[in-house]
PDB file of C-alpha atoms and ligand atoms in Angstrom:
ATOM      1  CA  MET A   3    -124.989 -35.077 -85.603  1.00  0.00           C
ATOM      2  CA  ILE A   4    -128.059 -34.921 -83.305  1.00  0.00           C
ATOM      3  CA  GLN A   5    -127.564 -36.635 -80.001  1.00  0.00           C
ATOM      4  CA  LEU A   6    -130.493 -37.465 -77.652  1.00  0.00           C
ATOM      5  CA  ALA A   7    -131.502 -40.004 -75.052  1.00  0.00           C
ATOM      6  CA  VAL A   8    -134.726 -42.077 -75.765  1.00  0.00           C
ATOM      7  CA  ASN A   9    -136.039 -43.959 -72.680  1.00  0.00           C
ATOM      8  CA  GLY A  10    -132.698 -43.632 -71.090  1.00  0.00           C
ATOM      9  CA  VAL A  11    -130.657 -44.864 -73.935  1.00  0.00           C
ATOM     10  CA  GLN A  12    -128.354 -42.578 -75.766  1.00  0.00           C
ATOM     11  CA  ARG A  13    -129.102 -42.306 -79.543  1.00  0.00           C
ATOM     12  CA  GLN A  14    -127.731 -40.447 -82.595  1.00  0.00           C
ATOM     13  CA  PHE A  15    -129.317 -39.102 -85.717  1.00  0.00           C
ATOM     14  CA  ASP A  16    -127.515 -37.800 -88.766  1.00  0.00           C
ATOM     15  CA  GLY A  17    -130.365 -37.566 -91.272  1.00  0.00           C
ATOM     16  CA  ASP A  18    -132.351 -34.632 -92.348  1.00  0.00           C
ATOM     17  CA  PRO A  19    -132.640 -32.316 -89.282  1.00  0.00           C
ATOM     18  CA  THR A  20    -136.318 -31.376 -90.201  1.00  0.00           C
ATOM     19  CA  THR A  21    -137.363 -35.195 -89.912  1.00  0.00           C
ATOM     20  CA  PRO A  22    -140.188 -35.318 -87.214  1.00  0.00           C
ATOM     21  CA  LEU A  23    -139.148 -36.942 -83.962  1.00  0.00           C
ATOM     22  CA  LEU A  24    -142.119 -39.290 -84.416  1.00  0.00           C
ATOM     23  CA  TRP A  25    -140.546 -40.905 -87.531  1.00  0.00           C
ATOM     24  CA  PHE A  26    -137.320 -41.307 -85.626  1.00  0.00           C
ATOM     25  CA  VAL A  27    -139.013 -42.940 -82.797  1.00  0.00           C
ATOM     26  CA  ARG A  28    -141.152 -45.275 -84.842  1.00  0.00           C
ATOM     27  CA  ASP A  29    -139.067 -46.048 -87.875  1.00  0.00           C
ATOM     28  CA  GLU A  30    -135.594 -45.992 -86.617  1.00  0.00           C
ATOM     29  CA  LEU A  31    -135.928 -46.965 -83.098  1.00  0.00           C
ATOM     30  CA  ASN A  32    -138.854 -49.361 -83.714  1.00  0.00           C
ATOM     31  CA  LEU A  33    -140.856 -48.021 -80.856  1.00  0.00           C
ATOM     32  CA  PRO A  34    -144.390 -48.199 -82.313  1.00  0.00           C
ATOM     33  CA  GLY A  35    -146.374 -47.242 -79.274  1.00  0.00           C
ATOM     34  CA  THR A  36    -146.250 -43.491 -80.143  1.00  0.00           C
ATOM     35  CA  ARG A  37    -149.017 -43.203 -82.852  1.00  0.00           C
ATOM     36  CA  PHE A  38    -149.423 -41.199 -85.941  1.00  0.00           C
ATOM     37  CA  GLY A  39    -152.799 -39.425 -86.147  1.00  0.00           C
ATOM     38  CA  CYS A  40    -153.117 -36.128 -87.883  1.00  0.00           C
ATOM     39  CA  GLY A  41    -149.429 -35.240 -88.370  1.00  0.00           C
ATOM     40  CA  MET A  42    -150.324 -31.674 -87.559  1.00  0.00           C
ATOM     41  CA  GLY A  43    -150.111 -31.316 -83.815  1.00  0.00           C
ATOM     42  CA  LEU A  44    -153.960 -31.365 -83.664  1.00  0.00           C
ATOM     43  CA  CYS A  45    -154.907 -34.822 -82.158  1.00  0.00           C
ATOM     44  CA  GLY A  46    -152.270 -35.809 -79.418  1.00  0.00           C
ATOM     45  CA  CYS A  47    -151.787 -39.357 -80.639  1.00  0.00           C
ATOM     46  CA  CYS A  48    -148.095 -38.824 -80.946  1.00  0.00           C
ATOM     47  CA  THR A  49    -147.483 -37.380 -77.526  1.00  0.00           C
ATOM     48  CA  VAL A  50    -144.184 -38.075 -75.836  1.00  0.00           C
ATOM     49  CA  HIS A  51    -142.364 -36.427 -73.023  1.00  0.00           C
ATOM     50  CA  ILE A  52    -139.428 -34.075 -73.628  1.00  0.00           C
ATOM     51  CA  GLY A  53    -137.925 -33.890 -70.135  1.00  0.00           C
ATOM     52  CA  ASP A  54    -141.249 -33.894 -68.233  1.00  0.00           C
ATOM     53  CA  LYS A  55    -143.292 -31.869 -70.763  1.00  0.00           C
ATOM     54  CA  ALA A  56    -145.920 -33.567 -73.051  1.00  0.00           C
ATOM     55  CA  THR A  57    -145.021 -32.811 -76.602  1.00  0.00           C
ATOM     56  CA  ARG A  58    -146.436 -33.611 -80.082  1.00  0.00           C
ATOM     57  CA  SER A  59    -143.720 -35.562 -81.634  1.00  0.00           C
ATOM     58  CA  CYS A  60    -145.228 -35.132 -85.233  1.00  0.00           C
ATOM     59  CA  ILE A  61    -144.407 -31.468 -85.305  1.00  0.00           C
ATOM     60  CA  THR A  62    -141.227 -31.634 -83.393  1.00  0.00           C
ATOM     61  CA  PRO A  63    -138.042 -31.652 -85.772  1.00  0.00           C
ATOM     62  CA  MET A  64    -135.035 -33.643 -84.781  1.00  0.00           C
ATOM     63  CA  GLN A  65    -133.035 -30.401 -84.874  1.00  0.00           C
ATOM     64  CA  ASP A  66    -134.978 -29.224 -81.843  1.00  0.00           C
ATOM     65  CA  VAL A  67    -134.277 -32.296 -79.672  1.00  0.00           C
ATOM     66  CA  ASN A  68    -130.427 -32.322 -79.645  1.00  0.00           C
ATOM     67  CA  GLY A  69    -129.324 -32.960 -76.162  1.00  0.00           C
ATOM     68  CA  ALA A  70    -132.956 -33.747 -75.061  1.00  0.00           C
ATOM     69  CA  SER A  71    -134.187 -36.585 -72.935  1.00  0.00           C
ATOM     70  CA  ILE A  72    -137.301 -38.230 -74.555  1.00  0.00           C
ATOM     71  CA  THR A  73    -139.710 -40.622 -73.011  1.00  0.00           C
ATOM     72  CA  THR A  74    -142.194 -42.723 -75.118  1.00  0.00           C
ATOM     73  CA  ILE A  75    -144.926 -44.866 -73.861  1.00  0.00           C
ATOM     74  CA  GLU A  76    -142.438 -47.914 -73.718  1.00  0.00           C
ATOM     75  CA  GLY A  77    -140.202 -45.960 -71.298  1.00  0.00           C
ATOM     76  CA  LEU A  78    -142.974 -44.506 -69.009  1.00  0.00           C
ATOM     77  CA  PRO A  79    -142.769 -47.125 -66.405  1.00  0.00           C
ATOM     78  CA  ALA A  80    -139.202 -46.149 -65.601  1.00  0.00           C
ATOM     79  CA  LYS A  81    -140.366 -42.684 -64.713  1.00  0.00           C
ATOM     80  CA  ALA A  82    -142.267 -43.567 -61.490  1.00  0.00           C
ATOM     81  CA  PRO A  83    -142.253 -46.347 -59.034  1.00  0.00           C
ATOM     82  CA  ALA A  84    -143.804 -49.153 -60.868  1.00  0.00           C
ATOM     83  CA  SER A  85    -147.148 -50.718 -60.056  1.00  0.00           C
ATOM     84  CA  ALA A  86    -147.993 -54.382 -60.283  1.00  0.00           C
ATOM     85  CA  GLY A  87    -146.873 -55.758 -63.554  1.00  0.00           C
ATOM     86  CA  GLY A  88    -144.140 -53.267 -63.936  1.00  0.00           C
ATOM     87  CA  LEU A  89    -146.540 -50.600 -65.166  1.00  0.00           C
ATOM     88  CA  HIS A  90    -146.455 -46.901 -64.610  1.00  0.00           C
ATOM     89  CA  PRO A  91    -149.263 -46.097 -61.953  1.00  0.00           C
ATOM     90  CA  VAL A  92    -151.280 -44.168 -64.742  1.00  0.00           C
ATOM     91  CA  GLN A  93    -151.163 -47.289 -67.010  1.00  0.00           C
ATOM     92  CA  ALA A  94    -152.201 -49.496 -64.122  1.00  0.00           C
ATOM     93  CA  VAL A  95    -155.345 -47.343 -63.484  1.00  0.00           C
ATOM     94  CA  TRP A  96    -156.073 -47.216 -67.188  1.00  0.00           C
ATOM     95  CA  LEU A  97    -156.124 -51.027 -67.350  1.00  0.00           C
ATOM     96  CA  GLU A  98    -158.101 -51.362 -64.054  1.00  0.00           C
ATOM     97  CA  GLU A  99    -160.740 -48.819 -65.281  1.00  0.00           C
ATOM     98  CA  ASN A 100    -160.840 -50.354 -68.785  1.00  0.00           C
ATOM     99  CA  VAL A 101    -160.349 -46.852 -70.264  1.00  0.00           C
ATOM    100  CA  PRO A 102    -159.388 -47.746 -73.885  1.00  0.00           C
ATOM    101  CA  GLN A 103    -161.834 -48.788 -76.600  1.00  0.00           C
ATOM    102  CA  CYS A 104    -159.933 -49.338 -79.803  1.00  0.00           C
ATOM    103  CA  GLY A 105    -156.861 -47.988 -78.171  1.00  0.00           C
ATOM    104  CA  TYR A 106    -155.391 -45.984 -80.983  1.00  0.00           C
ATOM    105  CA  CYS A 107    -155.170 -42.616 -79.102  1.00  0.00           C
ATOM    106  CA  GLN A 108    -154.429 -44.133 -75.681  1.00  0.00           C
ATOM    107  CA  SER A 109    -150.727 -43.967 -75.507  1.00  0.00           C
ATOM    108  CA  GLY A 110    -150.928 -40.294 -76.210  1.00  0.00           C
ATOM    109  CA  GLN A 111    -153.729 -39.848 -73.593  1.00  0.00           C
ATOM    110  CA  ILE A 112    -151.603 -41.736 -71.109  1.00  0.00           C
ATOM    111  CA  MET A 113    -148.513 -39.701 -71.801  1.00  0.00           C
ATOM    112  CA  GLN A 114    -150.489 -36.480 -71.447  1.00  0.00           C
ATOM    113  CA  ALA A 115    -152.124 -37.488 -68.285  1.00  0.00           C
ATOM    114  CA  ALA A 116    -148.771 -38.692 -66.789  1.00  0.00           C
ATOM    115  CA  ALA A 117    -147.250 -35.358 -67.532  1.00  0.00           C
ATOM    116  CA  LEU A 118    -150.180 -33.442 -65.959  1.00  0.00           C
ATOM    117  CA  LEU A 119    -150.037 -35.547 -62.852  1.00  0.00           C
ATOM    118  CA  ALA A 120    -146.215 -35.236 -62.552  1.00  0.00           C
ATOM    119  CA  GLU A 121    -146.669 -31.405 -62.731  1.00  0.00           C
ATOM    120  CA  ASN A 122    -149.904 -31.198 -60.651  1.00  0.00           C
ATOM    121  CA  PRO A 123    -150.545 -34.353 -58.521  1.00  0.00           C
ATOM    122  CA  ARG A 124    -154.004 -32.995 -57.299  1.00  0.00           C
ATOM    123  CA  PRO A 125    -155.525 -31.548 -60.506  1.00  0.00           C
ATOM    124  CA  SER A 126    -159.153 -30.118 -60.362  1.00  0.00           C
ATOM    125  CA  ASP A 127    -161.665 -31.027 -62.914  1.00  0.00           C
ATOM    126  CA  ASP A 128    -160.917 -27.934 -64.777  1.00  0.00           C
ATOM    127  CA  ASP A 129    -157.260 -28.692 -64.683  1.00  0.00           C
ATOM    128  CA  ILE A 130    -157.843 -32.106 -66.166  1.00  0.00           C
ATOM    129  CA  SER A 131    -160.174 -30.808 -68.835  1.00  0.00           C
ATOM    130  CA  ALA A 132    -157.709 -28.174 -69.838  1.00  0.00           C
ATOM    131  CA  ALA A 133    -154.669 -30.441 -69.773  1.00  0.00           C
ATOM    132  CA  MET A 134    -156.443 -33.099 -71.864  1.00  0.00           C
ATOM    133  CA  ALA A 135    -158.402 -30.991 -74.234  1.00  0.00           C
ATOM    134  CA  GLY A 136    -156.025 -31.323 -77.117  1.00  0.00           C
ATOM    135  CA  ASN A 137    -156.000 -35.294 -77.012  1.00  0.00           C
ATOM    136  CA  LEU A 138    -158.712 -36.541 -79.181  1.00  0.00           C
ATOM    137  CA  CYS A 139    -160.532 -39.836 -79.041  1.00  0.00           C
ATOM    138  CA  ARG A 140    -162.751 -40.957 -81.876  1.00  0.00           C
ATOM    139  CA  CYS A 141    -164.198 -43.665 -79.567  1.00  0.00           C
ATOM    140  CA  GLY A 142    -165.344 -40.982 -77.000  1.00  0.00           C
ATOM    141  CA  THR A 143    -163.655 -42.402 -74.011  1.00  0.00           C
ATOM    142  CA  TYR A 144    -163.376 -39.044 -72.500  1.00  0.00           C
ATOM    143  CA  PRO A 145    -165.441 -39.731 -69.412  1.00  0.00           C
ATOM    144  CA  ARG A 146    -163.330 -42.839 -68.526  1.00  0.00           C
ATOM    145  CA  ILE A 147    -160.120 -40.780 -69.136  1.00  0.00           C
ATOM    146  CA  HIS A 148    -161.261 -38.129 -66.816  1.00  0.00           C
ATOM    147  CA  ARG A 149    -162.332 -40.596 -64.111  1.00  0.00           C
ATOM    148  CA  ALA A 150    -159.015 -42.480 -64.412  1.00  0.00           C
ATOM    149  CA  ILE A 151    -157.002 -39.371 -63.820  1.00  0.00           C
ATOM    150  CA  LYS A 152    -159.077 -38.544 -60.855  1.00  0.00           C
ATOM    151  CA  ILE A 153    -158.464 -42.018 -59.388  1.00  0.00           C
ATOM    152  CA  CYS A 154    -154.771 -41.576 -60.039  1.00  0.00           C
ATOM    153  CA  ALA A 155    -154.813 -38.307 -58.138  1.00  0.00           C
ATOM    154  CA  TYR A 156    -157.303 -39.039 -55.330  1.00  0.00           C
ATOM    155  CA  GLY A 157    -157.946 -42.855 -55.285  1.00  0.00           C
ATOM    156  CA  LYS A 158    -161.206 -44.514 -55.921  1.00  0.00           C
ATOM    157  CA  PRO A 159    -164.447 -42.753 -54.673  1.00  0.00           C
ATOM    158  CA  ASN A 160    -165.415 -44.732 -51.519  1.00  0.00           C
ATOM    159  CA  SER A 161    -168.515 -42.803 -50.478  1.00  0.00           C
ATOM    160  CA  VAL A 162    -171.872 -42.043 -51.941  1.00  0.00           C
ATOM    161  CA  ALA A 163    -171.070 -38.387 -52.061  1.00  0.00           C
ATOM    162  CA  ALA A 164    -167.752 -38.946 -53.838  1.00  0.00           C
ATOM    163  CA  LEU A 165    -169.479 -41.413 -56.385  1.00  0.00           C
ATOM    164  CA  THR A 166    -172.140 -38.813 -57.039  1.00  0.00           C
ATOM    165  CA  ASP A 167    -169.475 -36.207 -57.643  1.00  0.00           C
ATOM    166  CA  GLY A 168    -167.623 -38.464 -59.897  1.00  0.00           C
ATOM    167  CA  MET A 169    -170.706 -39.189 -61.946  1.00  0.00           C
ATOM    168  CA  LYS A 170    -171.359 -35.413 -62.269  1.00  0.00           C
ATOM    169  CA  THR A 171    -167.845 -35.014 -63.360  1.00  0.00           C
ATOM    170  CA  GLU A 172    -168.174 -37.601 -66.063  1.00  0.00           C
ATOM    171  CA  GLU A 173    -171.395 -36.002 -67.352  1.00  0.00           C
ATOM    172  CA  GLN A 174    -169.613 -32.646 -67.440  1.00  0.00           C
ATOM    173  CA  ALA A 175    -166.384 -33.979 -68.954  1.00  0.00           C
TER     174      ALA A 175
HETATM  175  S1  FES B 210    -150.298 -37.003 -84.880  1.00  0.00           S
HETATM  176 FE1  FES B 210    -149.250 -35.519 -83.740  1.00  0.00          FE
HETATM  177  S2  FES B 210    -150.790 -34.380 -82.858  1.00  0.00           S
HETATM  178 FE2  FES B 210    -151.878 -35.681 -84.252  1.00  0.00          FE
HETATM  179  S1  FES B 211    -159.875 -45.357 -77.842  1.00  0.00           S
HETATM  180 FE1  FES B 211    -160.324 -45.299 -79.969  1.00  0.00          FE
HETATM  181  S2  FES B 211    -159.618 -43.418 -80.752  1.00  0.00           S
HETATM  182 FE2  FES B 211    -159.452 -43.382 -78.435  1.00  0.00          FE
END
């Protein structure tokens, strides 16, 4: 019997221990915010937190999460002081900056970004690019993702110099 906490609720699993965590979260717990993309650890759609670490749930078997504490996008707001509307601060900036296009990849992007900012609250451009490199977006929202993470870390640019710097960053991202 595998026991784990998901979004602060204790759960049990007694099925095939090689079942991917993604299927448990989506099909057994009915938490559809974590998405299936490639199923091979290559796109980042399925990112959840194990503890505070961003992890690809599609390639994480249930046997590896016995005793773990998992957070999905549905439980993310509880991990930080909530912003207006009960959102995690990263989610709030995402909305404010209109980051998503189709939205399919965005829960994974937000989980990856939140893990980065929890570990490194003042990431450099290179830190952001390195941390987010494995999260793919077919809509090409990369510049908005990069800018949103910078706003989470440093606030909105409020000078011409900061704005120019931000524009350069978007071009480079
Ligand atoms: S669905 Fe897990 S990395 Fe693509
Ligand atoms: S917003 Fe469409 S795939 Fe990323």
